[in-house]
mmCIF file of C-alpha atoms in Angstrom:
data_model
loop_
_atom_site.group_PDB
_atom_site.id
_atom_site.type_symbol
_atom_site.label_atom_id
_atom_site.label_comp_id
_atom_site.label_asym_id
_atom_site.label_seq_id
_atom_site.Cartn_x
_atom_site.Cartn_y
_atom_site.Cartn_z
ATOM 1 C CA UNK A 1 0.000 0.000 0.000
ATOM 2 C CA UNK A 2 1.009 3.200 -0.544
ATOM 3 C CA UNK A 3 1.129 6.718 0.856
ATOM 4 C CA UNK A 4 1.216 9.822 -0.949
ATOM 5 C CA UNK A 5 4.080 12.083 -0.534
ATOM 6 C CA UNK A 6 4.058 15.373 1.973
ATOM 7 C CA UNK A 7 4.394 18.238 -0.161
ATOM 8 C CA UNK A 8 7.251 20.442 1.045
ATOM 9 C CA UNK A 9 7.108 23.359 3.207
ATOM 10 C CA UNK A 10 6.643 26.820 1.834
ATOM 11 C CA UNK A 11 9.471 29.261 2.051
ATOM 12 C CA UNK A 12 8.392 32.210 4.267
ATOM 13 C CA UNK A 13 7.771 35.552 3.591
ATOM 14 C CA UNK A 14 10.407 36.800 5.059
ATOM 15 C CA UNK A 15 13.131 34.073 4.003
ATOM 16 C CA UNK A 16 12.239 35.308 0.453
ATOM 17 C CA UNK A 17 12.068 39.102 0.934
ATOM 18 C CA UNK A 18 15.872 38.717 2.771
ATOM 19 C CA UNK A 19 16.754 36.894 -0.008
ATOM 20 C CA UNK A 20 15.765 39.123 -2.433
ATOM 21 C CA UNK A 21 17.701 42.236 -1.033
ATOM 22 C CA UNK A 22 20.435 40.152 -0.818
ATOM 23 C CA UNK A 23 20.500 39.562 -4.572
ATOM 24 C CA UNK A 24 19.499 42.967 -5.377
ATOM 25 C CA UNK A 25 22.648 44.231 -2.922
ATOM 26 C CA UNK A 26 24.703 41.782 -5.182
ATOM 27 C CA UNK A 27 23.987 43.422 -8.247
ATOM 28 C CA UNK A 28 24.194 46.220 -7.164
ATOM 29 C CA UNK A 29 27.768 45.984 -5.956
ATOM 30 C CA UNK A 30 29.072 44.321 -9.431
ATOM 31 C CA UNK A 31 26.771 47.385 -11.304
ATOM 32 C CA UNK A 32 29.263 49.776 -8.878
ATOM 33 C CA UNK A 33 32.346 48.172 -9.564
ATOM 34 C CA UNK A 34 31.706 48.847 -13.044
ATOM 35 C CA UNK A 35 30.724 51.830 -13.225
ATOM 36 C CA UNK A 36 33.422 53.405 -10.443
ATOM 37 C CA UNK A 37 36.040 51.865 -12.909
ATOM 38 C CA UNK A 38 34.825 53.808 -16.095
ATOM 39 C CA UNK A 39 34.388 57.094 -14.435
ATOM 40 C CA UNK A 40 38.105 56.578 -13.028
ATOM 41 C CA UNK A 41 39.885 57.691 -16.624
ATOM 42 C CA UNK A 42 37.665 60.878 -16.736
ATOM 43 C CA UNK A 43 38.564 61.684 -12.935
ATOM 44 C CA UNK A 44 41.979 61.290 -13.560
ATOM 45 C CA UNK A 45 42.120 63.408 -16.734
ATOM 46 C CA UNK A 46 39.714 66.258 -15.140
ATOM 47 C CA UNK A 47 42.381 65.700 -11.985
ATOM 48 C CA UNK A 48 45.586 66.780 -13.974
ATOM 49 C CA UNK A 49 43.984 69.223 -15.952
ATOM 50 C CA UNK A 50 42.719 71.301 -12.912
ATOM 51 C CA UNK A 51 45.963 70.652 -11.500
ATOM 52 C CA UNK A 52 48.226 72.312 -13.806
ATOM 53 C CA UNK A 53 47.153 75.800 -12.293
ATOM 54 C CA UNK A 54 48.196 74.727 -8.779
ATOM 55 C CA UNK A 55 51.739 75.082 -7.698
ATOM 56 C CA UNK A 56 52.232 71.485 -7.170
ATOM 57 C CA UNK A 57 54.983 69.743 -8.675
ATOM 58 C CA UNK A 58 54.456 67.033 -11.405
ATOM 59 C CA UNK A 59 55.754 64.518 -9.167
ATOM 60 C CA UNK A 60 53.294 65.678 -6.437
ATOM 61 C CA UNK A 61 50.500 65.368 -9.225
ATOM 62 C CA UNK A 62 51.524 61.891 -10.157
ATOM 63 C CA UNK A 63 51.668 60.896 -6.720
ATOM 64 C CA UNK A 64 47.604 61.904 -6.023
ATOM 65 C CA UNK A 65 46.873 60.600 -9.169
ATOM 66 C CA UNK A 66 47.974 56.558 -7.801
ATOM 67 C CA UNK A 67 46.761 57.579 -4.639
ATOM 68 C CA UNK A 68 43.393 57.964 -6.947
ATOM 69 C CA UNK A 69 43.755 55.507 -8.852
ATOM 70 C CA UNK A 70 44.769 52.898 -5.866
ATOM 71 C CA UNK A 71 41.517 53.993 -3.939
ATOM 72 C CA UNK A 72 39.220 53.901 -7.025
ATOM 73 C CA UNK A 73 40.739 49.980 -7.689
ATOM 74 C CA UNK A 74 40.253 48.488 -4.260
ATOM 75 C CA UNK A 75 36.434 50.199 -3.933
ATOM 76 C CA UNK A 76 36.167 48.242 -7.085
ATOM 77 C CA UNK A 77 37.235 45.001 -6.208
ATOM 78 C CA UNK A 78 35.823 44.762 -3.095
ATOM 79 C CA UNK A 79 32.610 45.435 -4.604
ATOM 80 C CA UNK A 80 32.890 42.470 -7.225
ATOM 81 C CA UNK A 81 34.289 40.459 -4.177
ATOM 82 C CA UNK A 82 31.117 41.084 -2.462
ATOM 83 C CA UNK A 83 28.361 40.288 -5.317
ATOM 84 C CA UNK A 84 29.291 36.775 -5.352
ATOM 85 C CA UNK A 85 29.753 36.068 -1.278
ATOM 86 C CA UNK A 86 25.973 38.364 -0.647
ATOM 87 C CA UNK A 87 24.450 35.584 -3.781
ATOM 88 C CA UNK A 88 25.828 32.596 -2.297
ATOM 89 C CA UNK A 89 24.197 33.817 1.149
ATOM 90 C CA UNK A 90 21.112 34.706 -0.555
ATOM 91 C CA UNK A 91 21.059 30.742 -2.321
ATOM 92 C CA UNK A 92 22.132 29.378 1.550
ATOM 93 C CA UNK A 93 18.667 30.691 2.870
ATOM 94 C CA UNK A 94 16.435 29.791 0.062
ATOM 95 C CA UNK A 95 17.990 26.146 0.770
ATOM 96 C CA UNK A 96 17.031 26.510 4.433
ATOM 97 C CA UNK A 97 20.633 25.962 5.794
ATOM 98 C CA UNK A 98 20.718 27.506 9.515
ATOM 99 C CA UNK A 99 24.711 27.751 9.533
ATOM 100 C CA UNK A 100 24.146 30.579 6.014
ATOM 101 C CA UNK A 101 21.735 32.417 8.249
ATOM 102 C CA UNK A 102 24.298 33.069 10.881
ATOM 103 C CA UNK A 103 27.116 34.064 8.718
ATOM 104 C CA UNK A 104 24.280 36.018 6.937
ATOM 105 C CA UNK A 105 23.814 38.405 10.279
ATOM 106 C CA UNK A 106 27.511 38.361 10.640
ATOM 107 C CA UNK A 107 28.149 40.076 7.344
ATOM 108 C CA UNK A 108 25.223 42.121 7.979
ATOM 109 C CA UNK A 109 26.442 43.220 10.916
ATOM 110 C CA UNK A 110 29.989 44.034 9.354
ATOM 111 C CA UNK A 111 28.281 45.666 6.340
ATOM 112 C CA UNK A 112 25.897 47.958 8.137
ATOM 113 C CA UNK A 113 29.426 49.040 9.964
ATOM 114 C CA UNK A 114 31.277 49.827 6.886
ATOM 115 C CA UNK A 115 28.100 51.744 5.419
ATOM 116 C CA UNK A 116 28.122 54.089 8.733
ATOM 117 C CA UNK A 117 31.925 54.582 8.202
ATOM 118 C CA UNK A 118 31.102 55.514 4.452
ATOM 119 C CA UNK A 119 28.668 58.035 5.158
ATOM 120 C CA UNK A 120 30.684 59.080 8.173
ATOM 121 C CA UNK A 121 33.618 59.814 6.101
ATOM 122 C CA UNK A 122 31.789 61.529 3.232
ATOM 123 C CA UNK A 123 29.904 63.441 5.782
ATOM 124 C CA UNK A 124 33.353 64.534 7.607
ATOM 125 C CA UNK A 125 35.301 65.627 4.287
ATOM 126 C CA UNK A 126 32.201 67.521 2.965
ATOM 127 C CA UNK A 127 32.075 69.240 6.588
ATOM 128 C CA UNK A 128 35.857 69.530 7.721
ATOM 129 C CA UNK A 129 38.082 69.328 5.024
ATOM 130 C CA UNK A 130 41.571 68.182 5.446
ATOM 131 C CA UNK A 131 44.073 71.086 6.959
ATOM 132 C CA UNK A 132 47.522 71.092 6.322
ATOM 133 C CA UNK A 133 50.967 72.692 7.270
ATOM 134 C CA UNK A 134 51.377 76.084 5.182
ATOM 135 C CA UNK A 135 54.695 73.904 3.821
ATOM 136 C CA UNK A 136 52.113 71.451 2.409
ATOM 137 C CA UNK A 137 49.953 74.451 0.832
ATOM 138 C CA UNK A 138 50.631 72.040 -2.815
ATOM 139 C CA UNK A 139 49.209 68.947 -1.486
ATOM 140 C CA UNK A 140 46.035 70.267 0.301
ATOM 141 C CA UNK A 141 45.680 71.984 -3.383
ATOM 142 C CA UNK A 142 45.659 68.648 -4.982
ATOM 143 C CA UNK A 143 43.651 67.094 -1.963
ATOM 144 C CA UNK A 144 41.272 69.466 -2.755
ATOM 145 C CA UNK A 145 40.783 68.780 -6.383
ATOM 146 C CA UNK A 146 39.840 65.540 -6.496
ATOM 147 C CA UNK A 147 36.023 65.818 -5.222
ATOM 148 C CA UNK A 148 35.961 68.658 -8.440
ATOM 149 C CA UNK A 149 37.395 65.710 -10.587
ATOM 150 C CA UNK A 150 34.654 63.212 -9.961
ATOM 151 C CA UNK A 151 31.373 63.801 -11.586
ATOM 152 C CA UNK A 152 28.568 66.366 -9.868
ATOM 153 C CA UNK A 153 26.450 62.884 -9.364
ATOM 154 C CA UNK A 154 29.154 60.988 -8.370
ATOM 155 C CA UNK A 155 29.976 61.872 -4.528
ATOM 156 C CA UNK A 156 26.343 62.119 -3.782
ATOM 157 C CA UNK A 157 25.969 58.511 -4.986
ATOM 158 C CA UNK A 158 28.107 57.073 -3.420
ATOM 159 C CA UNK A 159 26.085 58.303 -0.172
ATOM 160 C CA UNK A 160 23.036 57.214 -1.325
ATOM 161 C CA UNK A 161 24.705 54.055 -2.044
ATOM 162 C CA UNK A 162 26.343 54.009 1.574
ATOM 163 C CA UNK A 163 22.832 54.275 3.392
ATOM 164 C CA UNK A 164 21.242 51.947 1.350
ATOM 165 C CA UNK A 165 23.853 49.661 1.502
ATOM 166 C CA UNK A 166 23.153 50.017 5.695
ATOM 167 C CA UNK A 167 19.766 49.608 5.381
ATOM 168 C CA UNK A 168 19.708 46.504 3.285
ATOM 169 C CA UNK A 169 21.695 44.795 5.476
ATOM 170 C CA UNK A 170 19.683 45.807 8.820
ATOM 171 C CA UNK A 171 16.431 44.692 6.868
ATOM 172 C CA UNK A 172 17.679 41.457 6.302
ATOM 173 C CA UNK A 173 19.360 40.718 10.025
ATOM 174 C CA UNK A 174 15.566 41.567 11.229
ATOM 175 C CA UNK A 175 14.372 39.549 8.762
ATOM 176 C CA UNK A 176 16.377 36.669 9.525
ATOM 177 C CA UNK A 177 14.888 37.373 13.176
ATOM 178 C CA UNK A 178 11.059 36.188 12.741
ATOM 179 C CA UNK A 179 9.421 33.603 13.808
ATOM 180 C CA UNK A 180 8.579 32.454 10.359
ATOM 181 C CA UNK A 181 12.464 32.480 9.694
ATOM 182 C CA UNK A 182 12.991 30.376 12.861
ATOM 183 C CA UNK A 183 9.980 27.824 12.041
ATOM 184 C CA UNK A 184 11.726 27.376 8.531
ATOM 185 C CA UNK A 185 15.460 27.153 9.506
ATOM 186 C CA UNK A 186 14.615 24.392 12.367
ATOM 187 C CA UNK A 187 12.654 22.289 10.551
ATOM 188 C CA UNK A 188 15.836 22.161 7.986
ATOM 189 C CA UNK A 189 18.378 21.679 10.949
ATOM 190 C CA UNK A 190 19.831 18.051 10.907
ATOM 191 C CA UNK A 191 18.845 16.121 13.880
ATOM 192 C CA UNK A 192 20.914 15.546 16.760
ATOM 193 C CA UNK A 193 22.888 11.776 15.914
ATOM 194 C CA UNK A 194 21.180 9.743 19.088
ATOM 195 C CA UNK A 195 23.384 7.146 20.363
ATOM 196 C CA UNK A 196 22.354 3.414 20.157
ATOM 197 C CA UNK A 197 20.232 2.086 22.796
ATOM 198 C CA UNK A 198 22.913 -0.314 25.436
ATOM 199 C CA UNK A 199 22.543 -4.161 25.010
ATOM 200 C CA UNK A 200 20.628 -5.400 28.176
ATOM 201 C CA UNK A 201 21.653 -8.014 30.213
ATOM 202 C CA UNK A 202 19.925 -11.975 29.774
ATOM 203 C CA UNK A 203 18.286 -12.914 32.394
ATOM 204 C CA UNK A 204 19.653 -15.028 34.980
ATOM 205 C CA UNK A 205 18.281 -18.202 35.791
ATOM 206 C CA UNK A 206 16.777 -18.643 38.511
ATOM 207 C CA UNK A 207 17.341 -21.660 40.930
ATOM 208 C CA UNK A 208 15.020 -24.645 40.844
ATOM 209 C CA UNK A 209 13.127 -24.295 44.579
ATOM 210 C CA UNK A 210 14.424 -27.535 46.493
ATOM 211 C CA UNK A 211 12.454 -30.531 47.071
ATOM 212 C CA UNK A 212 12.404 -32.836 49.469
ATOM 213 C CA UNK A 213 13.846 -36.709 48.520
ATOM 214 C CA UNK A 214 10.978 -38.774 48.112
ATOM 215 C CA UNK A 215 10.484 -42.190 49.933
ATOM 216 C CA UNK A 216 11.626 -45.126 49.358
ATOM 217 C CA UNK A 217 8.664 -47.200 47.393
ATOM 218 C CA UNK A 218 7.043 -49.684 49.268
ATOM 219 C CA UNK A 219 7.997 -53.696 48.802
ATOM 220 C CA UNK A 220 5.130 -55.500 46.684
ATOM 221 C CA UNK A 221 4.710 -57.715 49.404
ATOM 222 C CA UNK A 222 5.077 -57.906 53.024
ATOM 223 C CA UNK A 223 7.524 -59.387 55.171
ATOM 224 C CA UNK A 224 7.223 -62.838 56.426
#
């Protein structure tokens, strides 16, 4: 006889919706990396040509310009490092596995860190910029060319980017947190191994109660 099969359990709400910000983050950071690397030869060219009215040395120049360059780079890479590490967390919840939903709140919570630093530091050179020694008068020139270099929509998106980036990952920790999330990572969670019952003991055997000898059986006839 048989039984029909138990259709599987629904993926939450809220499962799907972390997922999905996940992947959106993820696309997001590899649409970034992109894009910060095109607008890099423009900066650099806008760069030196505002700097040739400064009275900074062309070594001086050069040296901003791989300071630039460096910086531009390593916000790229670790933006096309992240697309692929925020997917595979986004795949790890859709399969239920407990284990991708902590390291899910860990990089959250490192993520929503580095997005408060972001906006922290765009906030702080927009507010107080950078004061140097009247020796250094060249330097805080070039310093203070390079926000003019970038595009008029670039600075404020990387902020926008920076808060959204924080937000994402705080929606998805809470997420992560329901008790729809909970209900649907246990049921996935391998059981604890049990260990094997112990082998019991036969039973002794008991003594036979004691008996009495029986008499001797009587002669078939009596004595003469």
């Amino acid at each position: 006889m048989s039984y029909p099969e138990s259709a599987p359990a629904r993926r939450p709400a809220a499962v799907l919706s972390a997922a999905t910000v996940l992947l959106v983050m993820a696309v997001a950071a590899l649409a970034y990396a992109v894009v910060d690397l095109v607008v890099l030869g423009g900066t650099v060219d806008a760069f030196r040509s505002a700097a040739r009215d400064t009275s900074a040395s062309p070594a001086q120049i050069d040296d901003v310009v791989t300071l630039l360059r460096a910086s531009a780079v390593l916000s790229a890479v670790v933006a096309a490092l992240s697309a692929p590490l925020l997917a595979g967390l986004a795949l790890g919840l859709l399969a239920g596995r407990n284990g991708v939903r902590v390291a899910t709140w860990v990089v959250s919570g490192l993520g929503l860190l580095a997005g408060c630093c972001s906006v922290a530091v765009v906030v702080g050179e927009r507010a107080a910029p950078l004061q140097l020694g009247s020796g250094e008068q060249a330097l805080a020139e070039l310093l203070g060319l390079i926000g003019d270099a970038y595009p008029s929509w670039w600075i404020p998106l990387n902020a926008g980017l920076s808060v959204a980036q924080g937000l994402g990952y705080l929606v998805v920790a809470s997420l992560l947190t329901l008790p729809a999330a909970n209900s649907w990572f246990g049921r996935h969670r391998a059981p604890a191994p049990t260990a094997p019952p112990a082998p019991t003991a036969p039973p002794a055997l008991m003594p036979a109660p004691h008996q009495p000898p029986s008499a001797p059986p009587a002669p078939p006839y009596p004595p003469r």
